[in-house]
XYZ file of N, CA and C in Angstrom:
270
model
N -105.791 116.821 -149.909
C -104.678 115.964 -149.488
C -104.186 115.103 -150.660
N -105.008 114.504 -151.268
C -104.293 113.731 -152.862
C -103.457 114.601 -153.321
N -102.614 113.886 -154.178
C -101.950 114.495 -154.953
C -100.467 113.993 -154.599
N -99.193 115.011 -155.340
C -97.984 114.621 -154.900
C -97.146 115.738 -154.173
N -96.733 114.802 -153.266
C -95.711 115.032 -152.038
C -94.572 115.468 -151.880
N -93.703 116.429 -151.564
C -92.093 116.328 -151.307
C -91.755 115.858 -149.776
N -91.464 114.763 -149.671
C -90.902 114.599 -148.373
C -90.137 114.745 -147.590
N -89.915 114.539 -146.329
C -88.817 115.420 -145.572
C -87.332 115.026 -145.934
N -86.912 113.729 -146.704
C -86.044 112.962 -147.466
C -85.866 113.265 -148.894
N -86.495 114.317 -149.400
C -86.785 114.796 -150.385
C -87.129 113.588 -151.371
N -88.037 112.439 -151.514
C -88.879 111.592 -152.065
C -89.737 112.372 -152.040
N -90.453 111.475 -153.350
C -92.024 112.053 -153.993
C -92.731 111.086 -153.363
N -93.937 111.266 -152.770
C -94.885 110.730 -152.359
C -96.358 111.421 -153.099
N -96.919 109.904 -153.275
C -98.471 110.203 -153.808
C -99.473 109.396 -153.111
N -100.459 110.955 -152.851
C -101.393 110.222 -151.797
C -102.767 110.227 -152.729
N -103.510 109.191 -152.807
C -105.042 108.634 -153.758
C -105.655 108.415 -152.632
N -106.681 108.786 -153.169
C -108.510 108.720 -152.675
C -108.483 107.527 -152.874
N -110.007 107.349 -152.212
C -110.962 106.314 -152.588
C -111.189 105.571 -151.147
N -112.114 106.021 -150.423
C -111.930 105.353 -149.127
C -111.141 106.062 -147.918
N -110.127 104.883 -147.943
C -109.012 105.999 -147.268
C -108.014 106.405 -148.058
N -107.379 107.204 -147.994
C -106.499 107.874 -148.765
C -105.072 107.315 -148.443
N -104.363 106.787 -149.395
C -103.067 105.358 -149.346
C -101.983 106.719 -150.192
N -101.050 106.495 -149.122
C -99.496 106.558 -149.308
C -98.949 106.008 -150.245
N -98.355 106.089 -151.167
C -97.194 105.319 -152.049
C -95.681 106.562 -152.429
N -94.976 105.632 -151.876
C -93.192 106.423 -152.735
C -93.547 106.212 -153.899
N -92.848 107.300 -154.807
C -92.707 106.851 -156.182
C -91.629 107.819 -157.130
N -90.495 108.110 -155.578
C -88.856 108.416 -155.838
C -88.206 108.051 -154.859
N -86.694 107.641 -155.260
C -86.279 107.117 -154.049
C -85.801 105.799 -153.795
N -85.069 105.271 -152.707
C -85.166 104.234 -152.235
C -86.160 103.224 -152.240
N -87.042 103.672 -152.080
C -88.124 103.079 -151.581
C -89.395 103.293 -152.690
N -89.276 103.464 -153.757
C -90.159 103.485 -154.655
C -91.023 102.663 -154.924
N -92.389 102.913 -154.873
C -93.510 102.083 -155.259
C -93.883 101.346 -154.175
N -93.650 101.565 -153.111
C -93.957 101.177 -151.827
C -95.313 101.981 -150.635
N -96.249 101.279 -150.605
C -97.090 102.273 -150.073
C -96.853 102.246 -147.920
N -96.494 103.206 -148.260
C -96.673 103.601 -146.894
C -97.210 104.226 -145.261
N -98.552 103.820 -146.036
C -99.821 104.790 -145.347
C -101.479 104.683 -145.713
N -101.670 104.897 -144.667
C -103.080 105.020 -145.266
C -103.837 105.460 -144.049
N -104.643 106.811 -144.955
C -105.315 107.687 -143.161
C -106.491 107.724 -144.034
N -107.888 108.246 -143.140
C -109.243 108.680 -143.287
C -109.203 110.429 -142.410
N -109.983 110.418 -142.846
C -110.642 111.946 -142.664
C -111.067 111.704 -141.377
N -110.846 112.680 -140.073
C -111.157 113.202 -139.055
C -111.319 114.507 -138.668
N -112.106 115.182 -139.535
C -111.929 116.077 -139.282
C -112.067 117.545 -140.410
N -112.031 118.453 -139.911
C -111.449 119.844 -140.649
C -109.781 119.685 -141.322
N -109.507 119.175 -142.208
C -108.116 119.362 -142.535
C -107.191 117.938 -141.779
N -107.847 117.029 -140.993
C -107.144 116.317 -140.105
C -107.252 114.697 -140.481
N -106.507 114.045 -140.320
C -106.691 112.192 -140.864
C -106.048 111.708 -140.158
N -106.351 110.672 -139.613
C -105.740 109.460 -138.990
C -105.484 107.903 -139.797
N -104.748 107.224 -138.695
C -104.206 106.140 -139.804
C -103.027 105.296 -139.469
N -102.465 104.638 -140.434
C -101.203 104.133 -139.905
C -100.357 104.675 -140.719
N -98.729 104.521 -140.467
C -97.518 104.927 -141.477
C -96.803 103.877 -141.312
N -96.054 103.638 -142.113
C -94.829 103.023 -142.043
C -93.612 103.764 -142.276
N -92.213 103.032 -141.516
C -91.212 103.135 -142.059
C -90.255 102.663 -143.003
N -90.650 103.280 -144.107
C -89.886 101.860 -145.437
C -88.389 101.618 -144.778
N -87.568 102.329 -144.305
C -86.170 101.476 -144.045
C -86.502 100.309 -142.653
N -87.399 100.406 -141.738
C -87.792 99.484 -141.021
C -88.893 98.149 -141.152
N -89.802 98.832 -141.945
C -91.030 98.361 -142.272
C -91.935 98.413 -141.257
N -91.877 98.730 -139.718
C -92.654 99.266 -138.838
C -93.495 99.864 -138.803
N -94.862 99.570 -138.565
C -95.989 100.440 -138.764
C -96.525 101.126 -137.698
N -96.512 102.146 -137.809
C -96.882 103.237 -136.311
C -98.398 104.131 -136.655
N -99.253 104.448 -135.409
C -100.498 104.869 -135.622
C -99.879 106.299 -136.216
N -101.044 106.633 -136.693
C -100.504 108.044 -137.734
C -101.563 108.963 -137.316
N -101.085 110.419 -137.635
C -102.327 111.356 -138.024
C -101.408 112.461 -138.818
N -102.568 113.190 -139.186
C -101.425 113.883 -140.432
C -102.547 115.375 -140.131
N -102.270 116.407 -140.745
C -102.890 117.842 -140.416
C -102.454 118.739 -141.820
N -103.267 118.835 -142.609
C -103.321 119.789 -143.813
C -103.174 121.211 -143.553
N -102.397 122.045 -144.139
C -102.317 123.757 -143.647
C -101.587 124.353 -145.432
N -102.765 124.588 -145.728
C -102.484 125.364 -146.982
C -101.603 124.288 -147.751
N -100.004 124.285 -148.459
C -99.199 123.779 -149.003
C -98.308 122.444 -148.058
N -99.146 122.278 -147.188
C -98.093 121.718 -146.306
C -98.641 120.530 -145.392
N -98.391 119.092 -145.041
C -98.992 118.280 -144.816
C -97.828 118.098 -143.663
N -98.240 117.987 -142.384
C -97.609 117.743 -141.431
C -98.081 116.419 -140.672
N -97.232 115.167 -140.867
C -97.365 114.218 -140.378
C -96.449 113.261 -139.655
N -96.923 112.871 -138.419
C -96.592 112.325 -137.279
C -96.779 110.900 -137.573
N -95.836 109.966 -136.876
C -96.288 108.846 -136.443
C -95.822 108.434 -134.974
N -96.762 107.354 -134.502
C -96.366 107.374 -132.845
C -96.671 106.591 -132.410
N -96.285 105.989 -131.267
C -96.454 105.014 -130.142
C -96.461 104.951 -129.223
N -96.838 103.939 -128.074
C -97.046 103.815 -126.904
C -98.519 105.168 -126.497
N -99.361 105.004 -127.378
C -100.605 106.022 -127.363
C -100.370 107.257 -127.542
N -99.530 107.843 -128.552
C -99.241 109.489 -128.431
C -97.879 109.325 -127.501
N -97.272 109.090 -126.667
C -96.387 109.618 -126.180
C -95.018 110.081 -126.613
N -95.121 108.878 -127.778
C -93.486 109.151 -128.426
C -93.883 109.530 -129.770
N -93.915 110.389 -130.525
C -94.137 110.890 -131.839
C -92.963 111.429 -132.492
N -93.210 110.797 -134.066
C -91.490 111.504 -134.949
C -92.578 111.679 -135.793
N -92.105 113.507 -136.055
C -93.004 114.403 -137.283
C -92.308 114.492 -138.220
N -92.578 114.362 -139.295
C -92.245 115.162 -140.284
C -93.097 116.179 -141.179
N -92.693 117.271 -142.292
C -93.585 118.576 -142.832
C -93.559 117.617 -144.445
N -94.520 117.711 -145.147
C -93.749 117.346 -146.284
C -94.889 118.609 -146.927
N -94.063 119.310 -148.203
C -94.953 120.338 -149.305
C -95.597 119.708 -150.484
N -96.696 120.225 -150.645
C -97.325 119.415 -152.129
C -96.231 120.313 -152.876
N -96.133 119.266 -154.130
C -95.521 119.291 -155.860
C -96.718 119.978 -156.510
């Protein structure tokens, strides 16, 4: 999962170890802004929070690794309302 990101906004995102593994933009609007931070649950799977840099709203997260491709959700009201996005490693 480290490494860098293309996002569904086409921003670069870079995700670092150490603990839990932290979100930061670092193209974009929103550059240098960290927006995340999940732990390991799993086979391929992390939970966590996200934010929305144009809101600053922080929503529970989980995210799901599949080869080149990091598919991550954030959501509320316990799972019911979820907005996904795919983003590809660089």
């Amino acid at each position: 999962i480290e490494g860098n990101w293309k996002t569904q906004a086409g921003s670069t995102a870079a995700i670092a170890g150490g603990g839990a593994f932290s979100i930061t933009l670092k193209s974009g609007k929103y550059a240098g802004k960290t927006i995340g931070s999940f732990k390991a649950a799993g086979d391929n799977k992390y939970t966590g929070t996200i934010t929305d840099p144009e809101t600053d709203k922080t929503y529970s997260g989980k995210a799901t690794l599949s080869g080149t491709s990091l598919k991550m959700s954030g959501c509320v009201l316990g799972g019911l309302i979820c907005k996904t996005q795919t983003w590809h490693k660089l």
